[in-house]
Short mmCIF file of C-alpha atoms in Angstrom, two decimals:
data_model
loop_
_atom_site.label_atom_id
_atom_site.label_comp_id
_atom_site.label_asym_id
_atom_site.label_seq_id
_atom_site.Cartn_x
_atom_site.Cartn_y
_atom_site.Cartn_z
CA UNK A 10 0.00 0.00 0.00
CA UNK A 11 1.07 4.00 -0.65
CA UNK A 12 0.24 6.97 -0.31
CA UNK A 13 -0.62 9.37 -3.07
CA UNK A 14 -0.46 13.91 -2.19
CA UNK A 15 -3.91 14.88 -4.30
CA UNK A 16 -2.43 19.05 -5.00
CA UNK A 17 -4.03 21.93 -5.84
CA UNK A 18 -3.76 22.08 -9.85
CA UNK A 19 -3.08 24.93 -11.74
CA UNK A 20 -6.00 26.44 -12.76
CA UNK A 21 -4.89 29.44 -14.94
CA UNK A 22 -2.17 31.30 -16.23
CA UNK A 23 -3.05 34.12 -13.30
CA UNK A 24 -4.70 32.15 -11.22
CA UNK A 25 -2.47 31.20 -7.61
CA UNK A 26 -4.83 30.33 -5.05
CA UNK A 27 -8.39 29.27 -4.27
CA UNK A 28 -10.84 29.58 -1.68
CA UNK A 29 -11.27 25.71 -0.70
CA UNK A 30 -15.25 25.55 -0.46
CA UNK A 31 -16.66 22.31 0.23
CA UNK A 32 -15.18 19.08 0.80
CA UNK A 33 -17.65 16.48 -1.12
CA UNK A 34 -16.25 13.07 0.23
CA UNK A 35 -14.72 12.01 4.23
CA UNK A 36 -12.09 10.40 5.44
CA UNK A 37 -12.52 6.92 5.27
CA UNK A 38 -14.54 7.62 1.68
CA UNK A 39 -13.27 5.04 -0.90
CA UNK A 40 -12.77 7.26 -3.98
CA UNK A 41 -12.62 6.41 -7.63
CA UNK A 42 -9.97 8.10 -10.59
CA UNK A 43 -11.75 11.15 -11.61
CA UNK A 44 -14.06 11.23 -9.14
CA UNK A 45 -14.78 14.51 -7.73
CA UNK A 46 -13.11 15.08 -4.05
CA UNK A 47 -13.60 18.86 -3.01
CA UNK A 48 -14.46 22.29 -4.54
CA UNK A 49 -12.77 25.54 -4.93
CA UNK A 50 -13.83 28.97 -5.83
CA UNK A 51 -11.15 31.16 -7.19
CA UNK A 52 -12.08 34.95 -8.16
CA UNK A 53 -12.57 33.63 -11.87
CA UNK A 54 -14.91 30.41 -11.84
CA UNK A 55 -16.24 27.93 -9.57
CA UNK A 56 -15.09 24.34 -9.99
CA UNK A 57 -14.95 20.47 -8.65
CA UNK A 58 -11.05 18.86 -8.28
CA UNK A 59 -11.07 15.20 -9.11
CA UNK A 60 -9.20 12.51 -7.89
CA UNK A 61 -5.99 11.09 -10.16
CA UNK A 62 -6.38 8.19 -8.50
CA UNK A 63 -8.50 5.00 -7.12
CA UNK A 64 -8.23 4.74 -3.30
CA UNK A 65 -9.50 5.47 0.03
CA UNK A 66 -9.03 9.30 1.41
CA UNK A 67 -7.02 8.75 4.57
CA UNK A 68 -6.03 12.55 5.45
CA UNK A 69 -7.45 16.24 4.92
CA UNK A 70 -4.97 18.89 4.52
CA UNK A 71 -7.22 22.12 4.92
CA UNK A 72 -10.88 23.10 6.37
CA UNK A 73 -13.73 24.94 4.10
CA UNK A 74 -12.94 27.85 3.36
CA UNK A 75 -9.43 27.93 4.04
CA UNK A 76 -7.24 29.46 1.35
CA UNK A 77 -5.02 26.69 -0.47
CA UNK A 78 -1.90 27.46 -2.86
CA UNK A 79 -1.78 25.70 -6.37
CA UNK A 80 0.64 23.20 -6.00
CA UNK A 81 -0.05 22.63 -1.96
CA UNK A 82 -0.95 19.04 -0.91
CA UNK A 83 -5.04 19.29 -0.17
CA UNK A 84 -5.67 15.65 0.06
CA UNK A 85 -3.98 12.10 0.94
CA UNK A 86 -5.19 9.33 -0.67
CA UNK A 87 -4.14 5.16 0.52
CA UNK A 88 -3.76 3.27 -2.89
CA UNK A 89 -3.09 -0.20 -3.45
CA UNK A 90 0.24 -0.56 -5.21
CA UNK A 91 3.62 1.37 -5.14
CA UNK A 92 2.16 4.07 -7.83
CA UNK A 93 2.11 7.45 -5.67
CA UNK A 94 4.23 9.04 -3.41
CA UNK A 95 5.01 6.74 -0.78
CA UNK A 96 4.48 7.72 2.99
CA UNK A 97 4.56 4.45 4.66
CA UNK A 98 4.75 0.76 3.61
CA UNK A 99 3.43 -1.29 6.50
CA UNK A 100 2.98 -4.97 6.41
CA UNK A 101 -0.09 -6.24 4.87
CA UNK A 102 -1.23 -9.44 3.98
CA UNK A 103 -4.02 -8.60 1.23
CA UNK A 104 -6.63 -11.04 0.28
CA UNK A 105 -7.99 -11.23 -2.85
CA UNK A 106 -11.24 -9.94 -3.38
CA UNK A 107 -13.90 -12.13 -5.29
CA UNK A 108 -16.35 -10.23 -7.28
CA UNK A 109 -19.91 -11.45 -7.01
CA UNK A 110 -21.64 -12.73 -10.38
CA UNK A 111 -24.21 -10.09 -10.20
CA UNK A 112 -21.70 -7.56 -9.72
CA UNK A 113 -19.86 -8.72 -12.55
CA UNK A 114 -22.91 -8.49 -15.00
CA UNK A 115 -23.69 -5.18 -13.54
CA UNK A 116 -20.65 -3.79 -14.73
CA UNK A 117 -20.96 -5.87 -17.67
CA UNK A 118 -24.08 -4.13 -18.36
CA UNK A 119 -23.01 -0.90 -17.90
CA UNK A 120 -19.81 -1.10 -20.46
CA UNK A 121 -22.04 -2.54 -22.92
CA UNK A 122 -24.37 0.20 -22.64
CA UNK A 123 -21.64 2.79 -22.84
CA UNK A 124 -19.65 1.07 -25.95
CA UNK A 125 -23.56 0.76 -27.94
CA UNK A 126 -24.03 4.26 -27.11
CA UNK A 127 -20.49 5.10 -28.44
CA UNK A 128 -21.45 2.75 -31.62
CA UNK A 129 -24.52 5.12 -32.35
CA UNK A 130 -23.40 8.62 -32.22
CA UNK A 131 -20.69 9.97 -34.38
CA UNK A 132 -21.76 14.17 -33.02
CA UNK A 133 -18.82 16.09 -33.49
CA UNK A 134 -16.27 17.86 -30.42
CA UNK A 135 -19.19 20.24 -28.56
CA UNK A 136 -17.79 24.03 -27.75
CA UNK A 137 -19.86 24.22 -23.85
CA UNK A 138 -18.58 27.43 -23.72
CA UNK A 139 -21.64 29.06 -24.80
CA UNK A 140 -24.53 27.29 -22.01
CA UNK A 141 -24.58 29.55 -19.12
CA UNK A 142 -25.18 26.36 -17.16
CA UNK A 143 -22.03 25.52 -14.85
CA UNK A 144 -20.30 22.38 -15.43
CA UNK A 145 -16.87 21.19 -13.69
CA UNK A 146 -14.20 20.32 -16.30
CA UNK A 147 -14.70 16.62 -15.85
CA UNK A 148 -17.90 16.39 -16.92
CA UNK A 149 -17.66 18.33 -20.17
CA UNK A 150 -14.87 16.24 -21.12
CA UNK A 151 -17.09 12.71 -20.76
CA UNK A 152 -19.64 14.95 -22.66
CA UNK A 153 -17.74 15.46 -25.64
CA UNK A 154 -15.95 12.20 -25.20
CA UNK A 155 -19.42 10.79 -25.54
CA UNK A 156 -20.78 13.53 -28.51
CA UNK A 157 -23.52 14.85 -25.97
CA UNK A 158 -24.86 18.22 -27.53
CA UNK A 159 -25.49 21.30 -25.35
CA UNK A 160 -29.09 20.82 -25.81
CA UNK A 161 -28.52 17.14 -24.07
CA UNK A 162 -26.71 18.19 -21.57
CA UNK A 163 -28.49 20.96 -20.25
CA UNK A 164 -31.29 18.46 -19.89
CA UNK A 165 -29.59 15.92 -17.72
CA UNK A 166 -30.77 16.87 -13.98
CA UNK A 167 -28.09 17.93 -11.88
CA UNK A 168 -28.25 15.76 -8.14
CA UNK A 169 -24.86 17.41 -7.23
CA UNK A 170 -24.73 21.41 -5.23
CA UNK A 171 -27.18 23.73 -6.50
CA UNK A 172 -28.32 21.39 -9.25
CA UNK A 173 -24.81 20.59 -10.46
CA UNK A 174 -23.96 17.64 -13.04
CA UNK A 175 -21.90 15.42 -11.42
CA UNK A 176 -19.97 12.56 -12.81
CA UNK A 177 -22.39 9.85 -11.43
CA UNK A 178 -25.40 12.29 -13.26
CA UNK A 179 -23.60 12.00 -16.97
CA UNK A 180 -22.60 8.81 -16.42
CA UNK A 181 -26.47 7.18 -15.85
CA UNK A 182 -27.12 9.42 -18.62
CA UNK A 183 -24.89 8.01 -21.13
CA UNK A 184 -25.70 4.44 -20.14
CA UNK A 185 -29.17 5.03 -20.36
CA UNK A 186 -30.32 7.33 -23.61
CA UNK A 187 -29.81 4.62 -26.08
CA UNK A 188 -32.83 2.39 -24.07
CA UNK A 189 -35.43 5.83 -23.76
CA UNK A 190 -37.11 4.62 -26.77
CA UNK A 191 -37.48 0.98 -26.05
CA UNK A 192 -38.36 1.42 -22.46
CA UNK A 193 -41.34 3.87 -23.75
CA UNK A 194 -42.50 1.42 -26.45
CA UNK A 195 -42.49 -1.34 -23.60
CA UNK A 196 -44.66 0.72 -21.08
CA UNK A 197 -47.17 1.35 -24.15
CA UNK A 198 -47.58 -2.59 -24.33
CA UNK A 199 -48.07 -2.86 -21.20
CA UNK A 200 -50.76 -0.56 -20.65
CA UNK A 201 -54.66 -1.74 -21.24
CA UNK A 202 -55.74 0.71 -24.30
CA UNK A 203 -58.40 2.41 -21.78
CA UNK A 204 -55.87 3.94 -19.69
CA UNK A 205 -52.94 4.30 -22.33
CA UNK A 206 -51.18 8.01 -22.24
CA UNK A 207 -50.05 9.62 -25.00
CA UNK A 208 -46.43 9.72 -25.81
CA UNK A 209 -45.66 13.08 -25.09
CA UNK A 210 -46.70 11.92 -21.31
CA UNK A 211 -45.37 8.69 -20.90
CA UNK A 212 -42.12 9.80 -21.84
CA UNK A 213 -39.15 9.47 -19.06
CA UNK A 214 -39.43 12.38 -17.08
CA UNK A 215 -36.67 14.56 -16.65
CA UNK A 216 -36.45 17.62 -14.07
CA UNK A 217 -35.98 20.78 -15.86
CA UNK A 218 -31.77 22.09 -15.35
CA UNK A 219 -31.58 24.02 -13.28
CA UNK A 220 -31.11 28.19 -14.87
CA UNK A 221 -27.82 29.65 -13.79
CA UNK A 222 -28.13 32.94 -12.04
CA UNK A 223 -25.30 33.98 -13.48
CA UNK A 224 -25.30 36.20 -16.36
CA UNK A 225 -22.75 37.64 -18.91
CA UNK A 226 -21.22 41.13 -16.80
CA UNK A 227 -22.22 39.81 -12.99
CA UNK A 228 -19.49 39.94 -10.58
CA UNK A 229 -19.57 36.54 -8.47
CA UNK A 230 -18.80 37.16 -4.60
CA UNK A 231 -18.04 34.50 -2.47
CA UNK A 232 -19.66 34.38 1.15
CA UNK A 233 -16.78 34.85 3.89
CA UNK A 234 -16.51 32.73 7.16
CA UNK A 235 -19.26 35.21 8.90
CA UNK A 236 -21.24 35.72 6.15
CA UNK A 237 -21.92 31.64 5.92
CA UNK A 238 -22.05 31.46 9.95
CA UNK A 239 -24.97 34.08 9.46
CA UNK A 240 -26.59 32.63 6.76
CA UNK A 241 -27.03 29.29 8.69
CA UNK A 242 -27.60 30.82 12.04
CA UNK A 243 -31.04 32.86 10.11
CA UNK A 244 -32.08 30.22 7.95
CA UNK A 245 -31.96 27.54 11.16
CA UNK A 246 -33.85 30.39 13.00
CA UNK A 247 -36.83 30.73 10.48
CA UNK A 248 -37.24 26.93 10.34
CA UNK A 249 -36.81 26.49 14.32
CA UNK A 250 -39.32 29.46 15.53
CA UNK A 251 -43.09 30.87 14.95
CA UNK A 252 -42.03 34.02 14.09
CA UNK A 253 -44.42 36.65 14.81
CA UNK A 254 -44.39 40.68 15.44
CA UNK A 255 -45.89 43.45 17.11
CA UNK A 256 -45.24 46.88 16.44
CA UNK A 257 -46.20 49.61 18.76
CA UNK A 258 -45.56 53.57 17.82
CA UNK A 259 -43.72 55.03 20.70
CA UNK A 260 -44.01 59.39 21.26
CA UNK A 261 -40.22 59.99 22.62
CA UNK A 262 -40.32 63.45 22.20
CA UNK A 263 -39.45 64.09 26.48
CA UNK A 264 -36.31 61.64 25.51
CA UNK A 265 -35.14 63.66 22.72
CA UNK A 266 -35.32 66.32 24.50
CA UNK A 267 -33.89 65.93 27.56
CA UNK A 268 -31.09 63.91 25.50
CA UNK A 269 -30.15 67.36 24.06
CA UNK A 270 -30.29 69.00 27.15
CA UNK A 271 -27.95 66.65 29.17
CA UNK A 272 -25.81 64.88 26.09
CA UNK A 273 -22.72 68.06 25.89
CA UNK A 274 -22.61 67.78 29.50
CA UNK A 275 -22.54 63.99 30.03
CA UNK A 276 -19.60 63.58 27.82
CA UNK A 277 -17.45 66.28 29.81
CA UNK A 278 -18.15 64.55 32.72
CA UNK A 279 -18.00 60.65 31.97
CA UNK A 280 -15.47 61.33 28.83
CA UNK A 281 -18.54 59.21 26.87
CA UNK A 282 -21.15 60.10 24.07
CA UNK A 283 -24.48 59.44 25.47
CA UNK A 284 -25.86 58.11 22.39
CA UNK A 285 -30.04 56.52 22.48
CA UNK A 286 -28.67 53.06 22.27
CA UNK A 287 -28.06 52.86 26.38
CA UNK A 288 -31.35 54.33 27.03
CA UNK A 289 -33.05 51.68 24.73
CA UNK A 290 -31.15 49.27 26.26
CA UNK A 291 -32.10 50.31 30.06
CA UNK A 292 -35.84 50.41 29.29
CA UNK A 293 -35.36 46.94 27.72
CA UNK A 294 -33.81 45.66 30.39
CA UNK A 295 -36.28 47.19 33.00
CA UNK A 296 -39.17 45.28 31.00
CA UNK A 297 -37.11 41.62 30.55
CA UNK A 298 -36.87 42.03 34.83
CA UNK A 299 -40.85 43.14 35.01
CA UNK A 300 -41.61 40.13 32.30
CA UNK A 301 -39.02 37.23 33.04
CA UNK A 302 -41.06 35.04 30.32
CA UNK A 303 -39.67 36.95 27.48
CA UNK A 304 -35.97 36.10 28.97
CA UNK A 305 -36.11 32.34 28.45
CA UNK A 306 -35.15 29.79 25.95
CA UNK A 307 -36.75 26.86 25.05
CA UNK A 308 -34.84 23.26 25.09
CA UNK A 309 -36.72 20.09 23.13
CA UNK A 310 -40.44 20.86 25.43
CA UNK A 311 -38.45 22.10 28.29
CA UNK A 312 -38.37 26.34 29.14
CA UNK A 313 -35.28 27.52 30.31
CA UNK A 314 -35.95 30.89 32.45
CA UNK A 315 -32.70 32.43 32.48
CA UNK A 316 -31.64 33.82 35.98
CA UNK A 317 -29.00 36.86 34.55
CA UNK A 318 -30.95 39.34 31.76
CA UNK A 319 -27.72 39.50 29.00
CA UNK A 320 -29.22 41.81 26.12
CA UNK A 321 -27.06 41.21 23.02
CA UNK A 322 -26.60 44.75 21.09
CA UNK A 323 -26.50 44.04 16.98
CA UNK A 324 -24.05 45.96 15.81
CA UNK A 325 -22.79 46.65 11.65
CA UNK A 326 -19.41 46.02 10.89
CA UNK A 327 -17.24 47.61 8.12
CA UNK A 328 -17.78 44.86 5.50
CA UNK A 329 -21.65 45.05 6.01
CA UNK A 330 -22.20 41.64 8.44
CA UNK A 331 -23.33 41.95 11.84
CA UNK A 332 -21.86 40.90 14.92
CA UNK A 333 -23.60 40.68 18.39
CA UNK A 334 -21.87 41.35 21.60
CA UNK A 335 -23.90 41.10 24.69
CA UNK A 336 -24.07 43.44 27.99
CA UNK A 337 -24.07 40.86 30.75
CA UNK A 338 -26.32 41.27 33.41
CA UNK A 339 -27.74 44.59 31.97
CA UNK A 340 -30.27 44.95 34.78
CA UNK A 341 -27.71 45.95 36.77
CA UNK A 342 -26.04 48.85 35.04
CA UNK A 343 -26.91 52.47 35.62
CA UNK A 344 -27.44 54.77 32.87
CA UNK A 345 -23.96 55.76 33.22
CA UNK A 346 -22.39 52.23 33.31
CA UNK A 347 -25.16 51.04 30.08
CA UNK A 348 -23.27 54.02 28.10
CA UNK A 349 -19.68 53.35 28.93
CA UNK A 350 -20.48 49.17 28.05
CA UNK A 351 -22.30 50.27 24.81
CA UNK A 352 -19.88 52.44 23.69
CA UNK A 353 -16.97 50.39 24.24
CA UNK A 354 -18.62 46.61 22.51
CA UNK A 355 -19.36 49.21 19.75
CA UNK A 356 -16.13 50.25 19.23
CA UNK A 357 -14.14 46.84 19.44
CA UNK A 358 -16.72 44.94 17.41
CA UNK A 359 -15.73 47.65 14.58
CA UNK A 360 -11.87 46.82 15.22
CA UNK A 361 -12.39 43.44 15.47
CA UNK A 362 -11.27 43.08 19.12
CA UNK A 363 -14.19 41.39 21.06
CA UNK A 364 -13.69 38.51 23.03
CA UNK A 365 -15.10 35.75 22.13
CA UNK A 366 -17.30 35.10 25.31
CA UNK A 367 -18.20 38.96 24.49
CA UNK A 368 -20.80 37.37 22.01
CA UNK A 369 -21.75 34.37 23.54
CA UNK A 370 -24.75 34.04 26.47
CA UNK A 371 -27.53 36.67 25.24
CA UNK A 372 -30.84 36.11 26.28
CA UNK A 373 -32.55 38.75 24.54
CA UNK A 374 -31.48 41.05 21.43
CA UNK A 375 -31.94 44.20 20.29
CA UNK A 376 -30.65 45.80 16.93
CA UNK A 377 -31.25 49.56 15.54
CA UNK A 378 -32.33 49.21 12.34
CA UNK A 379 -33.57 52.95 12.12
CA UNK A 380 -29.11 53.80 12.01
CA UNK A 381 -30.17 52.76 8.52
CA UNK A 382 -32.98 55.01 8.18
CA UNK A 383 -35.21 52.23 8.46
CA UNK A 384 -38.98 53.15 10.35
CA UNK A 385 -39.55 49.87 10.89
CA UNK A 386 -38.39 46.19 10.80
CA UNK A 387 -39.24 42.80 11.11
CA UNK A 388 -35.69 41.16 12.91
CA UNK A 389 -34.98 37.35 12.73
CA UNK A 390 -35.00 35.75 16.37
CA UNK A 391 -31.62 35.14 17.84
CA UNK A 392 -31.47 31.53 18.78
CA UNK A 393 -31.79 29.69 21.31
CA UNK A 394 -33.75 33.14 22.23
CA UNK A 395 -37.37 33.81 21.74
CA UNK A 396 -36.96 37.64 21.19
CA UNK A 397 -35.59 40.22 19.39
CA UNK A 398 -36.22 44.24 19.19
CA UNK A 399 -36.09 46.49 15.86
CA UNK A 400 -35.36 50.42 16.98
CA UNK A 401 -36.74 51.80 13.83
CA UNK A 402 -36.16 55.57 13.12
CA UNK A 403 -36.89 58.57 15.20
CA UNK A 404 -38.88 60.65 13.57
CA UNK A 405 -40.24 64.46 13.51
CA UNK A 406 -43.94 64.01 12.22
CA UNK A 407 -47.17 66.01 13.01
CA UNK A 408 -49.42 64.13 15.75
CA UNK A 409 -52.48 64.86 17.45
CA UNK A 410 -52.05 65.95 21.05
CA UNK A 411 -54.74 65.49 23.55
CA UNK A 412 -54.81 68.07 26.76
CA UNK A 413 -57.53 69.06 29.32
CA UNK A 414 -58.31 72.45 26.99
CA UNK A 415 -58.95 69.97 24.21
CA UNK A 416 -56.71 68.16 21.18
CA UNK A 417 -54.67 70.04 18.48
CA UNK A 418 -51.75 69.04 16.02
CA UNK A 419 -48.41 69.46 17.07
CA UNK A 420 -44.76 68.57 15.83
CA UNK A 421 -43.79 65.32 17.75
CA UNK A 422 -40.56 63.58 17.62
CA UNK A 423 -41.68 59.29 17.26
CA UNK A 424 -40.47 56.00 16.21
CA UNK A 425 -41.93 52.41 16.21
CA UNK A 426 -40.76 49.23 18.03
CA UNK A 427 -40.74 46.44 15.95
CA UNK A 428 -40.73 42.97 18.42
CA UNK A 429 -40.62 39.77 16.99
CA UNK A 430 -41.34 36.60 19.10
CA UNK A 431 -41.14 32.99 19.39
CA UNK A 432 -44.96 31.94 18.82
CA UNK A 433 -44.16 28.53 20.12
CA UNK A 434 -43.74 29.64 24.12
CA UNK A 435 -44.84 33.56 23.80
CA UNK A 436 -48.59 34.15 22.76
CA UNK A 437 -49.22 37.79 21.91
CA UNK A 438 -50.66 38.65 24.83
CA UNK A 439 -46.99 38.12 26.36
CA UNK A 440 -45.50 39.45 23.16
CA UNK A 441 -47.84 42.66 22.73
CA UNK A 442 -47.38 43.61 26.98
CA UNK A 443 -44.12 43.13 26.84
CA UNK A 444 -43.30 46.00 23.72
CA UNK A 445 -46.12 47.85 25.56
CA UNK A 446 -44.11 48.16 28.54
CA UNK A 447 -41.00 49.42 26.66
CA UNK A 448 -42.86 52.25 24.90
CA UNK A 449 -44.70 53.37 28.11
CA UNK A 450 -41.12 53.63 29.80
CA UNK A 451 -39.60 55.59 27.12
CA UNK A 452 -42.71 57.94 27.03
CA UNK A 453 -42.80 58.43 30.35
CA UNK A 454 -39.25 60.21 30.57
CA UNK A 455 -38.65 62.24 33.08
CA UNK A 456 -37.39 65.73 31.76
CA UNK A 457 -35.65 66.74 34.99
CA UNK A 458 -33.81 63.38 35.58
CA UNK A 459 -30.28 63.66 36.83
CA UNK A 460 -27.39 61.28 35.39
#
């Protein structure tokens, strides 16, 4: 036995490196020659790299999405034999392998199939290069080995990623399209004249190809690390909670106000910018301690009612993901201490410098989607949490007023609260009180408070 170093081939004249992207078989995997083992994604095209040998993978040089050199050694792969580059020779005794006489006429079969097929067609060398369909380099090379038009193969149903022709697809389509006919002709026999289907309908079904979304002049830009983590963590989210929101329009006109009045001050004092975010974030965590049933999580049919109220604060990053560090036992945090926390997680999640049990342990989120201009939103729950609050926009807008002397319009500064909720273990009741309580806090403001 030996070993043989799968590398990174050279994939273009410019081309040096490549995002490794998926690996498509495991250790352990017995692998055939050409055989497809693991994709890359370079900034030019997406492809599959195939095996140069048969064998079993033994070793795994690099992770998804770790960036690979042409030339470096990606895979090891055990082969029988002394072809390859030999790591190790240990003793074996190997016993011969009898094939069974089905298996035998199985892959009698399928030669026979391939060779009539190859007997039939005399197509000449396809150009692929004009389908906007994807297909790895292998494939088109058993497609023009076999004289498969474009039309053909753009009808062969892809079972690989994203709809993707793999080697096993073209394959069962090349041993198969010379017996289409007969197999039709034999269904037609079988079938009672009362019930027979026209031809057009008894034909072999095929599942349309998939259309590429990829057109002539579109720039192709590969997800990052964080951007796949978030991707998971939302879709995972949708299909683990009942989402469902309530929105409440808050008057915060007193805040505003006394915000301007105290906010030149504040940051003399405390060396801080007393921004809305800590106030938000105070009144949230006033409501989690007044209604401990939104701070809980739910585990298989088990609730989990979390003793410390941790409110994890969305915040953007540079390259547009989000990241979201948590204030640990908010509850417990003056105004003073809520500003200095928020303004410090905001400024190391934008230089990259949390820690990472900084954004671990939240029990409830909020995120400010009016810093986007945004009056309202409809956030994704932050598992395993069963709550999440959209700040939309504060906004100057005329509003009727209602006083002893009677009501008139008047210039009002307002936003909404967008809260969305696990449906499963929060009925709307909970979910509708619980916003409720927020805005009354925040509209209550006391103009005169001291911090």
């Amino acid at each position: 036995m030996s070993k043989f170093e799968l590398k990174l081939p050279q994939m273009g004249e410019s081309v040096a490196e490549a995002t490794l992207t998926n690996w498509l078989k495991d250790v352990g995997d017995t692998i055939e020659m050409d055989e497809a083992i693991f994709e890359i994604a370079t900034d030019k095209v997406d492809s599959e790299v195939p095996s140069e040998v048969d064998g079993v993978l033994v070793e795994k040089r690099f992770n998804a999405d770790d960036i690979v050199q042409v030339g470096d050694v990606v895979a090891v792969i055990e082969i029988a034999g002394d072809a390859g580059v030999e790591v190790e020779k240990p003793a074996v005794v190997e016993t011969p392998v009898i094939a069974s006489t089905e298996a035998v006429k199985a892959v009698e079969n399928l030669e026979n199939g391939i060779s009539a097929v190859k007997e039939t067609i005399s197509a000449p060398v396809q150009d692929y290069s004009s389908t906007e369909r994807f297909y790895s380099p292998l494939v088109k090379n058993i497609a023009k080995q076999e004289g498969i038009s474009i039309a053909e193969l753009d009808s062969i149903a892809g079972s690989g990623k994203e709809g993707r022709v793999t080697k096993a697809d073209i394959l069962d389509y090349v041993a198969n399209r010379g017996n289409e006919v007969a197999q039709v002709a034999e269904v037609e026999t079988k079938v009672p004249e009362t019930t027979k289907t026209p031809k057009s309908e008894i034909a072999i079904a095929k599942a349309p190809p998939k259309a590429s979304l990829v057109n002539a002049g579109d720039e192709e830009i590969p997800l990052s690390r964080m951007g796949k983590l978030i991707a998971k963590h939302m879709t995972d989210s949708i299909s683990t909670s009942a989402h469902v929101q309530s929105f409440i329009e808050v008057d915060v006109t007193n805040l505003v106000n006394w915000r301007n009045k105290v906010k030149k001050s504040f940051e003399q004092r405390e060396g801080e910018k007393l921004t809305f975010t800590p106030i938000f974030m105070e009144a949230v965590a006033k409501a989690l301690k007044n209604y401990p049933m939104m701070n809980i999580s739910l585990e298989g049919e088990t609730v989990i009612k979390k003793k410390n109220i941790n409110i994890g604060m969305a915040a953007a990053l540079s390259d547009g993901n989000l990241i979201v560090p948590v204030i640990k036992n908010a509850d417990q945090l003056n105004l003073v201490g809520m500003a200095k926390t928020v303004n410090d997680l905001a400024e190391r999640s934008r230089k990259n410098a949390l820690k990472p049990d900084e954004i671990q342990g939240g029990t409830y989120t909020v995120t400010n989607v009016g810093t986007f201009g945004s009056v309202f939103g409809t956030p994704i729950i932050n598992q395993p949490q069963v709550g999440i609050l959209a700040l939309g926009a504060i906004r100057k807008i005329p509003s009727v007023i209602e006083t002893p002397e009677g009501d008139f319009i008047g210039v009002r500064s307002k936003m909404f609260l967008s809260h969305s909720y696990d449906h499963r273990v929060v009925n709307g009741a909970l979910g509708g009180t619980f916003v409720k309580a927020i805005a009354d806090y925040l509209e209550a403001w006391d103009l005169d408070r001291e911090v």
